Backbone as ProteinMPNN parsed JSONL, in Angstrom:
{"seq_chain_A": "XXXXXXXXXXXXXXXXXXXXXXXXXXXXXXXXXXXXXXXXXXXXXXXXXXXXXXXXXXXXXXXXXXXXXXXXXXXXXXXXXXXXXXXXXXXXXXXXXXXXXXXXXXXXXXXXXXXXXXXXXXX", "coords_chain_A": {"N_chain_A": [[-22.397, 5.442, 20.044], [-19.395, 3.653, 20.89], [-18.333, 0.546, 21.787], [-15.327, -1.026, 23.304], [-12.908, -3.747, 23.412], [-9.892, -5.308, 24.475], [-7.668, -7.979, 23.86], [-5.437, -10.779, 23.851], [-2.678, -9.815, 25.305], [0.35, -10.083, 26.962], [2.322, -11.659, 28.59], [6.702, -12.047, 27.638], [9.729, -12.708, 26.3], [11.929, -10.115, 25.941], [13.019, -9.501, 22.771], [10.992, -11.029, 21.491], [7.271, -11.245, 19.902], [4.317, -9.904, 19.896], [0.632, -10.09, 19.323], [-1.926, -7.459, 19.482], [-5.202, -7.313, 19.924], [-8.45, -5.367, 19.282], [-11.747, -5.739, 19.53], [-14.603, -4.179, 18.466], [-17.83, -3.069, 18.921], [-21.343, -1.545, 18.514], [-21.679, 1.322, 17.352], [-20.977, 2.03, 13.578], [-18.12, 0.974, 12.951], [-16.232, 2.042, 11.078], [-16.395, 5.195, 10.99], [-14.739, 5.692, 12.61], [-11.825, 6.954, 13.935], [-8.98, 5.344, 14.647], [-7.046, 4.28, 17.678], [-3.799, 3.386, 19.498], [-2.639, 3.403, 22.936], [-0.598, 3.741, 25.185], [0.114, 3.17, 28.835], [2.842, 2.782, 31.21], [3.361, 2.049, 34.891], [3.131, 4.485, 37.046], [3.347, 6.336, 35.208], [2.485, 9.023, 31.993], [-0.309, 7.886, 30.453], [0.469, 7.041, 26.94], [0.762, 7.898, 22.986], [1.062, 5.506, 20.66], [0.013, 4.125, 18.185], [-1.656, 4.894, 15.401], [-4.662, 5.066, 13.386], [-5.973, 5.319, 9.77], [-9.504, 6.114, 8.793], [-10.26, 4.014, 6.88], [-7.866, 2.356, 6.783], [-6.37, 4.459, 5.211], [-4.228, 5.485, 6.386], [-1.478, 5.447, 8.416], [0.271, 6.272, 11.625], [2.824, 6.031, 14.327], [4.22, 6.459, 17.33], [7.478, 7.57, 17.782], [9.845, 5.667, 18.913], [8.384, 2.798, 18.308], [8.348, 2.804, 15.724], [9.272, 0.689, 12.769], [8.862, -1.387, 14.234], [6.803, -1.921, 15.209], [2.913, -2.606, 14.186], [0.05, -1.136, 12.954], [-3.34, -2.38, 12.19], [-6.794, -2.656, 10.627], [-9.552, -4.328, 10.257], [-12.308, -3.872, 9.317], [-14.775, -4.808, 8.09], [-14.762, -7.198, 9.924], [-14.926, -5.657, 12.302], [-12.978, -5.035, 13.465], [-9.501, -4.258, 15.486], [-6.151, -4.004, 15.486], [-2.922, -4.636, 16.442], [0.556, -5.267, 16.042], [3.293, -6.658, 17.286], [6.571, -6.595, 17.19], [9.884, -7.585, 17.835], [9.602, -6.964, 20.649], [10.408, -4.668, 23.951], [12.006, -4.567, 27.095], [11.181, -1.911, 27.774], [8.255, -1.749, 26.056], [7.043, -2.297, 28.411], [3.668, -2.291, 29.61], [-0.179, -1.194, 30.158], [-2.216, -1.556, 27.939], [-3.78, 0.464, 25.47], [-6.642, 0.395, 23.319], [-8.639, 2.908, 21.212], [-11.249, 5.468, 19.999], [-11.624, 7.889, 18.031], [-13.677, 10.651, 16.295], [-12.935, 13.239, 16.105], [-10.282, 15.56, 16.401], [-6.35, 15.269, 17.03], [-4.158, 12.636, 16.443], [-2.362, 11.778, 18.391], [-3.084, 13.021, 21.13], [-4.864, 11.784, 23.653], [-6.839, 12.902, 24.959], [-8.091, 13.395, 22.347], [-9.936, 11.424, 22.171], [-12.743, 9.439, 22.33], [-14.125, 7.59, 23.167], [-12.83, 4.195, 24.752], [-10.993, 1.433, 25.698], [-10.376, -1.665, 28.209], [-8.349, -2.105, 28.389], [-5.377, -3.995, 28.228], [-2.677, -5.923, 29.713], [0.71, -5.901, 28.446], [4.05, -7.403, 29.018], [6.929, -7.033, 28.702], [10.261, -9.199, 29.238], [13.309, -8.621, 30.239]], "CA_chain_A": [[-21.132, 5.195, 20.68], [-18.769, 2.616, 20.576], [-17.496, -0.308, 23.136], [-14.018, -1.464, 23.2], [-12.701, -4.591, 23.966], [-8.601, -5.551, 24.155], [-7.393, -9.071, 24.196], [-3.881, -10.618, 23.187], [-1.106, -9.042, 26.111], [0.682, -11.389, 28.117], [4.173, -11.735, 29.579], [7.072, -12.389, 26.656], [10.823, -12.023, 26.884], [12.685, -9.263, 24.834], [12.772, -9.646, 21.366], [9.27, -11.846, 20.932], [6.493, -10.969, 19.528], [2.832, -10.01, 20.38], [-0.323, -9.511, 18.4], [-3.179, -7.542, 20.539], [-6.871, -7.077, 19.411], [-9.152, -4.777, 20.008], [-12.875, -5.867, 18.967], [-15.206, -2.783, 18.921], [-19.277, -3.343, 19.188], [-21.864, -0.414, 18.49], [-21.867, 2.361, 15.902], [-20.635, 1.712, 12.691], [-16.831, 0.785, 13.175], [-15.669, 2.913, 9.902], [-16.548, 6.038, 11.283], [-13.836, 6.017, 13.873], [-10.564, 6.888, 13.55], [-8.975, 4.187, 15.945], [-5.345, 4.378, 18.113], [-3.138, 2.394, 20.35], [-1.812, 4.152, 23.48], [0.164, 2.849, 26.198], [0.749, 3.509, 30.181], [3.189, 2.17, 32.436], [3.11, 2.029, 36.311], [4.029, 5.782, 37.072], [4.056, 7.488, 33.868], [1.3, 9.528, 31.44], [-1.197, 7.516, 29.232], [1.365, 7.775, 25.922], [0.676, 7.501, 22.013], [1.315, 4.446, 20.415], [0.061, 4.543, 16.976], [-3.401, 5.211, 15.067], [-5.044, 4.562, 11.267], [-6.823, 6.506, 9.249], [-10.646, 5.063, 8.95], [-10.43, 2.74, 6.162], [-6.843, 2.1, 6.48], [-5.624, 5.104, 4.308], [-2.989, 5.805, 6.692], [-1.52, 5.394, 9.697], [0.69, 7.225, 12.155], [3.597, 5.753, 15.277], [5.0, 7.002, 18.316], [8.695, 7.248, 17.199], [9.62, 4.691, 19.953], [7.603, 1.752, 17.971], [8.438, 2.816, 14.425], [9.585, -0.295, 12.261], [8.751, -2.576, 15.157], [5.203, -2.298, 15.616], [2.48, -2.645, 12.663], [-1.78, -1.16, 13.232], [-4.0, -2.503, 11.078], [-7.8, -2.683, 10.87], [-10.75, -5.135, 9.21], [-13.595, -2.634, 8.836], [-15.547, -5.905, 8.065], [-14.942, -7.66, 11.326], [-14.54, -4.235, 13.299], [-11.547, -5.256, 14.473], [-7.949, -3.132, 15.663], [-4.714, -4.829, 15.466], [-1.41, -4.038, 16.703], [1.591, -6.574, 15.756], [4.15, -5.747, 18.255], [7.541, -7.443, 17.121], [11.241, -7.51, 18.843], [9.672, -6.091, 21.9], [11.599, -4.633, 24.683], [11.428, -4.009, 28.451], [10.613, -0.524, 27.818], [7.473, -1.88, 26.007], [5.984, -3.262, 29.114], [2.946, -1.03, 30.09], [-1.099, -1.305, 29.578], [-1.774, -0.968, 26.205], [-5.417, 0.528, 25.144], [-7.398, 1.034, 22.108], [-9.257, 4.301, 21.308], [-12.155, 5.629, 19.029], [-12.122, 8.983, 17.939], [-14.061, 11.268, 15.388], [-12.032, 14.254, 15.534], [-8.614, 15.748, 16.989], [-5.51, 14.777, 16.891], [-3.853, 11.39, 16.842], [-1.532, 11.614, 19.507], [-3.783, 13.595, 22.05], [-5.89, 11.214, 24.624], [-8.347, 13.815, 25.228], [-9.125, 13.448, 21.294], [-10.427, 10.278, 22.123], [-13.594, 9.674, 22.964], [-13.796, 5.559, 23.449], [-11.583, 3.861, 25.243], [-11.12, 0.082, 26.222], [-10.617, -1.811, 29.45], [-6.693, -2.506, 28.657], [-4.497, -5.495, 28.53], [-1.448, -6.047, 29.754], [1.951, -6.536, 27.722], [5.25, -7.363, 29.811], [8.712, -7.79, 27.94], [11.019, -9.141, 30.504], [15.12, -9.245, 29.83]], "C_chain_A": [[-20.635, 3.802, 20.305], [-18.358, 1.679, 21.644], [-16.454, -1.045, 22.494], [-13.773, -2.568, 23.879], [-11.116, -5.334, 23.496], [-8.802, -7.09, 24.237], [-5.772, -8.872, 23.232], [-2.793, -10.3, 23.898], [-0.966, -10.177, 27.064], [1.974, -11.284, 28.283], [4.846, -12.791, 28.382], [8.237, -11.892, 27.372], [11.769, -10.947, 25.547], [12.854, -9.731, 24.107], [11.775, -10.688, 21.039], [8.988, -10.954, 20.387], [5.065, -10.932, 19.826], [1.499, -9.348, 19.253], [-1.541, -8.86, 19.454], [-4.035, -7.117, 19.661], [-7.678, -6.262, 19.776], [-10.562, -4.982, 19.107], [-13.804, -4.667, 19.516], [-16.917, -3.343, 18.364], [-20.519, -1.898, 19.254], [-22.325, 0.377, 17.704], [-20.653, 1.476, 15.071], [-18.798, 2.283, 12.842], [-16.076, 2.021, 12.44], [-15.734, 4.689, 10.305], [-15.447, 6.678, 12.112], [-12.322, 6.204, 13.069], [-10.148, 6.279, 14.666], [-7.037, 4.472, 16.047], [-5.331, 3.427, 19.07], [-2.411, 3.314, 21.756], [-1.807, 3.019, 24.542], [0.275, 3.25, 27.813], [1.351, 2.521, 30.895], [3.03, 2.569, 33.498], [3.792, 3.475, 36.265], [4.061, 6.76, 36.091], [2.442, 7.802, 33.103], [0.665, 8.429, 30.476], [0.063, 7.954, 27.759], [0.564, 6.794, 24.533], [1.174, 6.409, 21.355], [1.071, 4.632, 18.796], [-1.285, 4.801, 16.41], [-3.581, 5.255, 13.673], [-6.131, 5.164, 11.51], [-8.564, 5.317, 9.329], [-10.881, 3.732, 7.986], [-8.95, 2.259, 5.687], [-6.18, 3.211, 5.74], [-4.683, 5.059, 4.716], [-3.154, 5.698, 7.998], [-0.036, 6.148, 10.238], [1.478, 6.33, 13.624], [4.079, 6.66, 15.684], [6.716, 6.776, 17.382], [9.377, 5.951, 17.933], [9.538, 3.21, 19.474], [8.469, 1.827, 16.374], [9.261, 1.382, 14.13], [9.457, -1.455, 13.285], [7.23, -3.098, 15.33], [4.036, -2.007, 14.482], [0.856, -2.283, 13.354], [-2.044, -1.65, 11.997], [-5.199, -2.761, 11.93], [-8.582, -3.076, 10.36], [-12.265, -4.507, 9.995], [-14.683, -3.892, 8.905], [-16.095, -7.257, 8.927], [-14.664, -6.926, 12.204], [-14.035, -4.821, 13.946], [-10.038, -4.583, 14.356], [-7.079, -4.328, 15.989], [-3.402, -4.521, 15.825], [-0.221, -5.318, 16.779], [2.846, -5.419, 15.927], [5.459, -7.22, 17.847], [8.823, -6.424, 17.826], [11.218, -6.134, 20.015], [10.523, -6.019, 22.83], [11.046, -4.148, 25.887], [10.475, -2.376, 28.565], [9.035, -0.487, 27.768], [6.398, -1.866, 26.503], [5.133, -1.968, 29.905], [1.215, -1.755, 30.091], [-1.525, -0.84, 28.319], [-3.846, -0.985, 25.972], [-5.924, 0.643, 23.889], [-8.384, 2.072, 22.325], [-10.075, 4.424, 20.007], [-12.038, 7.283, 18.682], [-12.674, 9.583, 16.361], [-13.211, 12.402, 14.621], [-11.023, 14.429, 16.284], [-7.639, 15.821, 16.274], [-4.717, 13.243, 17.05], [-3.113, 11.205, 18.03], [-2.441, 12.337, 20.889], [-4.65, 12.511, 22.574], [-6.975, 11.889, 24.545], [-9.074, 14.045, 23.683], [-9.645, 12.36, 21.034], [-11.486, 10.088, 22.642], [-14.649, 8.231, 23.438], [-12.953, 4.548, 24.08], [-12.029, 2.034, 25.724], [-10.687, 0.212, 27.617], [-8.649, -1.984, 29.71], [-6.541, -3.923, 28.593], [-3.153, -5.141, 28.436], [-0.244, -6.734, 29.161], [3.497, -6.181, 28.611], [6.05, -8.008, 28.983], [9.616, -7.797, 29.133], [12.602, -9.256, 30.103], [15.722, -10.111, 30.18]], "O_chain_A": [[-21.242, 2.985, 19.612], [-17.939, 2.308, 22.617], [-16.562, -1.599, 21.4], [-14.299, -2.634, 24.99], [-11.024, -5.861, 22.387], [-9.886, -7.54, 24.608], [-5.214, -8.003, 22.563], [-1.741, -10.438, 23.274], [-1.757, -10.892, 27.679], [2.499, -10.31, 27.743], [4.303, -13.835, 28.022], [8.274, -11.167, 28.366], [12.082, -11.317, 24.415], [12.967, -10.92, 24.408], [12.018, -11.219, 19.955], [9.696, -9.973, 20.159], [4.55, -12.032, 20.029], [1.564, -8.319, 18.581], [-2.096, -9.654, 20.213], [-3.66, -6.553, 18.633], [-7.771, -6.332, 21.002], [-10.573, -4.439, 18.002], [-13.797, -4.26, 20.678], [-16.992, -4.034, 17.348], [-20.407, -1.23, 20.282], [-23.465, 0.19, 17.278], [-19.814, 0.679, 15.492], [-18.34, 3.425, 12.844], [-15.426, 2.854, 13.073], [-14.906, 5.376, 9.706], [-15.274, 7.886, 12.271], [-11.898, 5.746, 12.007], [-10.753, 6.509, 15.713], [-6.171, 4.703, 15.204], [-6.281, 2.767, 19.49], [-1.462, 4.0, 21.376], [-2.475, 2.008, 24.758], [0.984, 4.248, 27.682], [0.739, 1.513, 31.25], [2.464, 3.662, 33.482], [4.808, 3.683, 35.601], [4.685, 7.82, 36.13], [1.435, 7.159, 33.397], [1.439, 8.132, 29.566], [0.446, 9.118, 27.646], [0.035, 5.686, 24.624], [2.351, 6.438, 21.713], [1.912, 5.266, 18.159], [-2.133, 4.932, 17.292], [-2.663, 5.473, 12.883], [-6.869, 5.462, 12.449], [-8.67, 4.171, 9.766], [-11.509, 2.713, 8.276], [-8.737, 1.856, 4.544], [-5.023, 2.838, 5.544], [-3.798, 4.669, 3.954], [-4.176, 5.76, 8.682], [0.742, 6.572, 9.383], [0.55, 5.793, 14.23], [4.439, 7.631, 15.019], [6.932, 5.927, 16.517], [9.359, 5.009, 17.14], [10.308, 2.375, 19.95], [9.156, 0.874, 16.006], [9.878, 0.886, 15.073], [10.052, -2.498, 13.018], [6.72, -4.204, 15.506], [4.302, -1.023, 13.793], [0.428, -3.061, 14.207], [-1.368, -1.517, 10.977], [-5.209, -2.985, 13.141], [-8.867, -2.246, 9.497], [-12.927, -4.806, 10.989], [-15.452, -3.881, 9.866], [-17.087, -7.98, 8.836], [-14.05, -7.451, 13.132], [-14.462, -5.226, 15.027], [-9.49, -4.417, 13.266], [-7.347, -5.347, 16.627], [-2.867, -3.897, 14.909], [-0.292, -6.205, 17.63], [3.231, -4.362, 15.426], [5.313, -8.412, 18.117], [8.848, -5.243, 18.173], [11.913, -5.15, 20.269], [11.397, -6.881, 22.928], [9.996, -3.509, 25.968], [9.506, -1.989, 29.219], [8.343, 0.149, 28.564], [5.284, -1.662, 26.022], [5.614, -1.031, 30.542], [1.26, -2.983, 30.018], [-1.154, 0.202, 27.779], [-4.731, -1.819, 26.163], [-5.122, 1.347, 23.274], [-8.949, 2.199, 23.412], [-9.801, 3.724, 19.032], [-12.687, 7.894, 19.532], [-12.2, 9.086, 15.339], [-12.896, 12.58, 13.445], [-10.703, 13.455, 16.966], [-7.666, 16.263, 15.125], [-4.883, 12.794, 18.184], [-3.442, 10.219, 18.688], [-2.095, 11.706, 21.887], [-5.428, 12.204, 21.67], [-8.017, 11.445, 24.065], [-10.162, 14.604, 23.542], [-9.91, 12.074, 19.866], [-11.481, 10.602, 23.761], [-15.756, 8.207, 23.975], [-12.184, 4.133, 23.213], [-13.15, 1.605, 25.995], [-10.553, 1.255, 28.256], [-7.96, -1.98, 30.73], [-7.364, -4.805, 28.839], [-2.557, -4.443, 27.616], [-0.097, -7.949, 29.291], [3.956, -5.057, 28.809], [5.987, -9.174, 28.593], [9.799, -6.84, 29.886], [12.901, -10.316, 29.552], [16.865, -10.279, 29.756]]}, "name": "protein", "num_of_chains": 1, "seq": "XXXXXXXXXXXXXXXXXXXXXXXXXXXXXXXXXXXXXXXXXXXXXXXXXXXXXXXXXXXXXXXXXXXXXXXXXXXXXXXXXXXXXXXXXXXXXXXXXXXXXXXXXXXXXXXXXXXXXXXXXXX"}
């Protein structure tokens, strides 16, 4: 298995910028296919975005597209999400995820999960 660990979310005002982290500890990082999902107060756990295992490819919520960037160093098993000209909507808990198989957008094909950190865009 794998352990997850976010850092990086903090309170910004519409159109900033945020970088969050997710350092992962355990089995061999590369194995995972790794995502970003989001919940605000009230609403479902939602997709965010997710990369293939050694970077081949990666995959956004429509929502994020051209705003928000994953990337991943295999070599310091570390997840990345570079969140530019965020917006109130943004503001939610934002998690990282491990999975083997599934789908990218599905939660339940996740089978790792972090502790969260919080990102607030305020207007």
């Amino acid at each position: 298995q794998v352990q997850l660990v976010e850092s990086g979310g903090g309170s910004v005002q519409a159109g900033d910028s945020l970088r969050l982290s997710c350092a992962a500890s355990g089995r061999t990082f590369s194995i995972y296919v790794m995502g970003w999902f989001r919940q605000a107060p009230g609403k479902e756990r939602e997709f965010v975005a997710a990369i293939g295992r050694v970077g081949e490819w990666s995959d956004y919520a429509d929502s994020v597209k051209g705003r928000f960037t994953i990337s991943r160093d295999n070599a310091k098993n570390t997840l990345s999400l570079q969140m530019n000209n965020l917006k109130p909507d943004d503001t939610a808990v934002y998690y990282c995820a491990a999975r083997t198989g599934g789908s990218n957008s599905a939660p339940r094909s996740y089978a790792y999960w972090g502790q969260g950190t919080q990102v607030t865009a305020s207007s």
